[in-house]
GROMACS .gro file of C-alpha atoms in nm:
model
  222
    1MET     CA    1   1.675   0.269   0.207
    2GLU     CA    2   1.674   0.120  -0.141
    3ILE     CA    3   1.453  -0.156  -0.277
    4ALA     CA    4   1.494  -0.362  -0.593
    5VAL     CA    5   1.222  -0.594  -0.721
    6ASN     CA    6   1.392  -0.835  -0.961
    7HIS     CA    7   1.239  -1.077  -1.212
    8ILE     CA    8   0.923  -1.165  -1.017
    9ALA     CA    9   0.728  -1.441  -1.190
   10LYS     CA   10   0.395  -1.604  -1.107
   11LYS     CA   11   0.163  -1.855  -1.273
   12TYR     CA   12  -0.190  -1.963  -1.183
   13ARG     CA   13  -0.294  -2.302  -1.318
   14GLY     CA   14  -0.045  -2.272  -1.600
   15LYS     CA   15  -0.144  -1.915  -1.691
   16VAL     CA   16   0.132  -1.656  -1.665
   17VAL     CA   17   0.022  -1.368  -1.441
   18LEU     CA   18   0.359  -1.201  -1.382
   19ARG     CA   19   0.656  -1.235  -1.615
   20ASP     CA   20   0.999  -1.099  -1.518
   21VAL     CA   21   0.863  -0.800  -1.321
   22SER     CA   22   1.133  -0.559  -1.202
   23PHE     CA   23   1.157  -0.204  -1.064
   24GLU     CA   24   1.359  -0.003  -0.813
   25ALA     CA   25   1.289   0.274  -0.561
   26SER     CA   26   1.466   0.468  -0.288
   27ASP     CA   27   1.382   0.694   0.008
   28GLY     CA   28   1.101   0.941  -0.054
   29MET     CA   29   0.985   0.785  -0.381
   30CYS     CA   30   0.635   0.683  -0.483
   31ILE     CA   31   0.598   0.416  -0.751
   32GLY     CA   32   0.265   0.401  -0.935
   33ILE     CA   33   0.155   0.059  -1.064
   34LEU     CA   34  -0.114   0.089  -1.331
   35GLY     CA   35  -0.305  -0.164  -1.537
   36SER     CA   36  -0.646  -0.296  -1.626
   37ASN     CA   37  -0.854  -0.514  -1.394
   38GLY     CA   38  -0.711  -0.863  -1.369
   39SER     CA   39  -0.368  -0.763  -1.496
   40GLY     CA   40  -0.191  -0.897  -1.186
   41LYS     CA   41  -0.133  -0.575  -0.990
   42SER     CA   42  -0.282  -0.705  -0.664
   43THR     CA   43  -0.094  -1.033  -0.706
   44LEU     CA   44   0.233  -0.840  -0.732
   45LEU     CA   45   0.170  -0.645  -0.412
   46SER     CA   46   0.059  -0.955  -0.222
   47ILE     CA   47   0.385  -1.126  -0.323
   48LEU     CA   48   0.591  -0.830  -0.201
   49ALA     CA   49   0.391  -0.836   0.125
   50GLY     CA   50   0.464  -1.206   0.176
   51ILE     CA   51   0.101  -1.317   0.134
   52GLN     CA   52   0.169  -1.518  -0.183
   53ARG     CA   53   0.481  -1.693  -0.303
   54PRO     CA   54   0.627  -1.616  -0.645
   55ASP     CA   55   0.756  -1.877  -0.884
   56GLY     CA   56   1.081  -1.685  -0.916
   57GLY     CA   57   1.255  -1.356  -0.848
   58SER     CA   58   1.375  -1.154  -0.552
   59PHE     CA   59   1.273  -0.849  -0.348
   60LEU     CA   60   1.589  -0.682  -0.218
   61CYS     CA   61   1.594  -0.420   0.057
   62ASP     CA   62   1.942  -0.286   0.125
   63GLY     CA   63   2.076  -0.617  -0.005
   64LYS     CA   64   1.844  -0.849   0.193
   65ASP     CA   65   1.590  -1.061   0.005
   66LEU     CA   66   1.260  -0.992   0.179
   67LEU     CA   67   1.096  -1.285   0.001
   68LYS     CA   68   1.319  -1.509   0.214
   69ASP     CA   69   1.360  -1.293   0.525
   70GLY     CA   70   1.013  -1.262   0.677
   71LYS     CA   71   1.135  -1.101   0.999
   72THR     CA   72   1.299  -0.809   0.819
   73ARG     CA   73   1.003  -0.781   0.581
   74SER     CA   74   0.750  -0.752   0.864
   75ALA     CA   75   0.961  -0.479   1.027
   76ARG     CA   76   1.017  -0.275   0.712
   77VAL     CA   77   0.707  -0.330   0.497
   78GLY     CA   78   0.347  -0.223   0.560
   79TYR     CA   79   0.064  -0.354   0.343
   80VAL     CA   80  -0.286  -0.220   0.286
   81PRO     CA   81  -0.487  -0.458   0.062
   82GLN     CA   82  -0.781  -0.353  -0.149
   83GLY     CA   83  -1.023  -0.522   0.087
   84THR     CA   84  -1.014  -0.498   0.465
   85ALA     CA   85  -0.826  -0.727   0.701
   86LEU     CA   86  -0.999  -0.575   1.003
   87ILE     CA   87  -1.211  -0.785   1.243
   88PRO     CA   88  -1.565  -0.650   1.192
   89GLU     CA   89  -1.704  -0.745   1.534
   90LEU     CA   90  -1.434  -0.549   1.719
   91THR     CA   91  -1.416  -0.173   1.764
   92GLY     CA   92  -1.154   0.036   1.593
   93TRP     CA   93  -0.969   0.062   1.924
   94ASP     CA   94  -0.962  -0.316   1.972
   95ASN     CA   95  -0.843  -0.372   1.615
   96LEU     CA   96  -0.557  -0.130   1.673
   97LEU     CA   97  -0.464  -0.307   1.997
   98LEU     CA   98  -0.390  -0.617   1.789
   99TRP     CA   99  -0.101  -0.417   1.636
  100TYR     CA  100  -0.001  -0.159   1.898
  101ASP     CA  101   0.065  -0.181   2.270
  102LYS     CA  102  -0.154   0.057   2.468
  103LYS     CA  103   0.120   0.314   2.536
  104ASP     CA  104   0.222   0.341   2.169
  105LEU     CA  105  -0.142   0.356   2.066
  106GLN     CA  106  -0.207   0.654   2.293
  107GLN     CA  107   0.102   0.831   2.161
  108GLN     CA  108   0.007   0.776   1.797
  109LEU     CA  109  -0.345   0.904   1.865
  110THR     CA  110  -0.203   1.216   2.028
  111LYS     CA  111   0.067   1.318   1.782
  112GLY     CA  112   0.146   1.036   1.543
  113VAL     CA  113   0.014   0.854   1.240
  114LEU     CA  114  -0.330   0.785   1.391
  115ARG     CA  115  -0.370   1.155   1.462
  116LEU     CA  116  -0.285   1.237   1.099
  117LEU     CA  117  -0.537   0.978   0.980
  118GLU     CA  118  -0.805   1.126   1.209
  119VAL     CA  119  -0.925   0.793   1.348
  120GLU     CA  120  -1.023   0.924   1.695
  121GLU     CA  121  -1.378   1.000   1.585
  122PHE     CA  122  -1.471   0.635   1.529
  123LEU     CA  123  -1.240   0.444   1.764
  124HIS     CA  124  -1.519   0.305   1.980
  125LYS     CA  125  -1.753   0.196   1.702
  126PRO     CA  126  -1.761  -0.164   1.575
  127VAL     CA  127  -1.580  -0.193   1.243
  128CYS     CA  128  -1.892  -0.343   1.086
  129LYS     CA  129  -2.066  -0.007   1.136
  130LEU     CA  130  -1.786   0.206   0.985
  131SER     CA  131  -1.790   0.363   0.640
  132GLY     CA  132  -1.549   0.249   0.371
  133GLY     CA  133  -1.331   0.554   0.427
  134MET     CA  134  -1.312   0.495   0.801
  135LYS     CA  135  -1.213   0.132   0.746
  136LYS     CA  136  -0.942   0.233   0.501
  137ARG     CA  137  -0.795   0.492   0.738
  138LEU     CA  138  -0.799   0.235   1.018
  139SER     CA  139  -0.632  -0.023   0.791
  140ILE     CA  140  -0.353   0.220   0.706
  141GLY     CA  141  -0.314   0.293   1.077
  142CYS     CA  142  -0.275  -0.078   1.152
  143SER     CA  143  -0.019  -0.118   0.873
  144MET     CA  144   0.196   0.160   1.024
  145ALA     CA  145   0.223   0.004   1.372
  146ARG     CA  146   0.587  -0.098   1.323
  147CYS     CA  147   0.679   0.228   1.147
  148PRO     CA  148   0.763   0.056   0.816
  149GLN     CA  149   0.989   0.231   0.568
  150LEU     CA  150   0.795   0.091   0.273
  151LEU     CA  151   0.418   0.102   0.233
  152LEU     CA  152   0.233  -0.112  -0.025
  153LEU     CA  153  -0.116   0.021  -0.103
  154ASP     CA  154  -0.376  -0.138  -0.329
  155GLU     CA  155  -0.615   0.137  -0.448
  156PRO     CA  156  -0.628   0.308  -0.106
  157THR     CA  157  -0.896   0.565  -0.194
  158ALA     CA  158  -1.113   0.370  -0.440
  159ALA     CA  159  -1.486   0.452  -0.397
  160LEU     CA  160  -1.422   0.692  -0.106
  161ASP     CA  161  -1.569   1.040  -0.068
  162LEU     CA  162  -1.361   1.353  -0.125
  163ALA     CA  163  -1.301   1.420   0.245
  164CYS     CA  164  -1.159   1.071   0.302
  165LYS     CA  165  -0.950   1.093  -0.014
  166GLN     CA  166  -0.803   1.420   0.111
  167THR     CA  167  -0.723   1.282   0.457
  168ILE     CA  168  -0.548   0.976   0.315
  169GLY     CA  169  -0.373   1.181   0.046
  170ASN     CA  170  -0.239   1.424   0.306
  171TYR     CA  171  -0.101   1.137   0.510
  172LEU     CA  172   0.067   0.973   0.210
  173ARG     CA  173   0.234   1.303   0.121
  174ALA     CA  174   0.361   1.340   0.478
  175TYR     CA  175   0.488   0.979   0.477
  176LYS     CA  176   0.672   1.035   0.150
  177LYS     CA  177   0.816   1.369   0.267
  178ALA     CA  178   0.955   1.192   0.576
  179GLY     CA  179   1.148   0.955   0.347
  180GLY     CA  180   0.908   0.663   0.324
  181ILE     CA  181   0.875   0.463   0.002
  182LEU     CA  182   0.529   0.408  -0.147
  183VAL     CA  183   0.428   0.145  -0.400
  184LEU     CA  184   0.080   0.239  -0.505
  185ILE     CA  185  -0.180   0.068  -0.723
  186THR     CA  186  -0.414   0.341  -0.838
  187HIS     CA  187  -0.630   0.485  -1.113
  188ASP     CA  188  -0.692   0.811  -0.928
  189PRO     CA  189  -0.548   1.128  -1.091
  190GLU     CA  190  -0.467   1.285  -0.752
  191GLU     CA  191  -0.273   0.978  -0.647
  192LEU     CA  192  -0.098   0.961  -0.984
  193SER     CA  193   0.038   1.308  -0.913
  194LEU     CA  194   0.205   1.171  -0.597
  195CYS     CA  195   0.417   0.933  -0.801
  196ASP     CA  196   0.776   0.984  -0.913
  197ALA     CA  197   0.769   0.692  -1.157
  198TRP     CA  198   0.485   0.505  -1.327
  199TYR     CA  199   0.465   0.150  -1.460
  200ILE     CA  200   0.196  -0.029  -1.659
  201LEU     CA  201   0.140  -0.400  -1.597
  202LYS     CA  202   0.004  -0.564  -1.910
  203ASP     CA  203   0.011  -0.929  -2.021
  204GLY     CA  204   0.228  -1.007  -1.720
  205VAL     CA  205   0.496  -0.756  -1.818
  206LEU     CA  206   0.575  -0.437  -1.623
  207GLU     CA  207   0.692  -0.148  -1.839
  208ALA     CA  208   0.791   0.207  -1.746
  209TYR     CA  209   0.543   0.474  -1.857
  210ALA     CA  210   0.601   0.850  -1.894
  211TYR     CA  211   0.278   0.986  -1.742
  212ASP     CA  212   0.219   1.348  -1.841
  213GLY     CA  213  -0.126   1.404  -1.694
  214ASN     CA  214  -0.307   1.287  -2.008
  215ILE     CA  215  -0.561   1.036  -1.874
  216GLN     CA  216  -0.696   0.943  -2.218
  217LYS     CA  217  -0.348   0.856  -2.341
  218LEU     CA  218  -0.290   0.650  -2.026
  219VAL     CA  219  -0.613   0.456  -2.078
  220GLU     CA  220  -0.517   0.382  -2.440
  221ASN     CA  221  -0.181   0.241  -2.329
  222MET     CA  222  -0.339   0.016  -2.066
   0.00000   0.00000   0.00000
């Protein structure tokens, strides 16, 4: 699979948030989107996920514009926002049942994505009583219900403990190795090492960046 994000533009109340944003990716690639707070990174991902509408541009997947083809987008694209879209009053199990049928859910818990994310330990607890790391793992599990080929993640391990970071990181590596495409907003050095290409979003413009492991240099360029 190949994706091409072309000339995405977005304004809020006359202020330009995204200006002519473009990048490409193919099977097994991880794209890192970097930038300061408020630079428009989350807006970009929400547009690609179909949550917000752009003012212009296209999002091509094997030639189909996913900004116009919601059915194909929902089948091929998974989205994990920075916050949680889980229903707090329901258990982890009941949240997952909103996305999976019971047979598929059992299979994924036994030998699939939910097994890799280690969600069994908190399945029967209400989401409102779960830790941030548990919620994030559950959110990723929900996003993978349709086995998407592209996963959009907005700071998936921000403020999580080392054990949760490792569990999520291991899953993302496995997903990428299996040929999945990741588009990742992150400031985490471990996650930056997952990426094959890096881009900095600044003043609405997305520019390629040659990340060499030098965090101080990266910060200065942001």
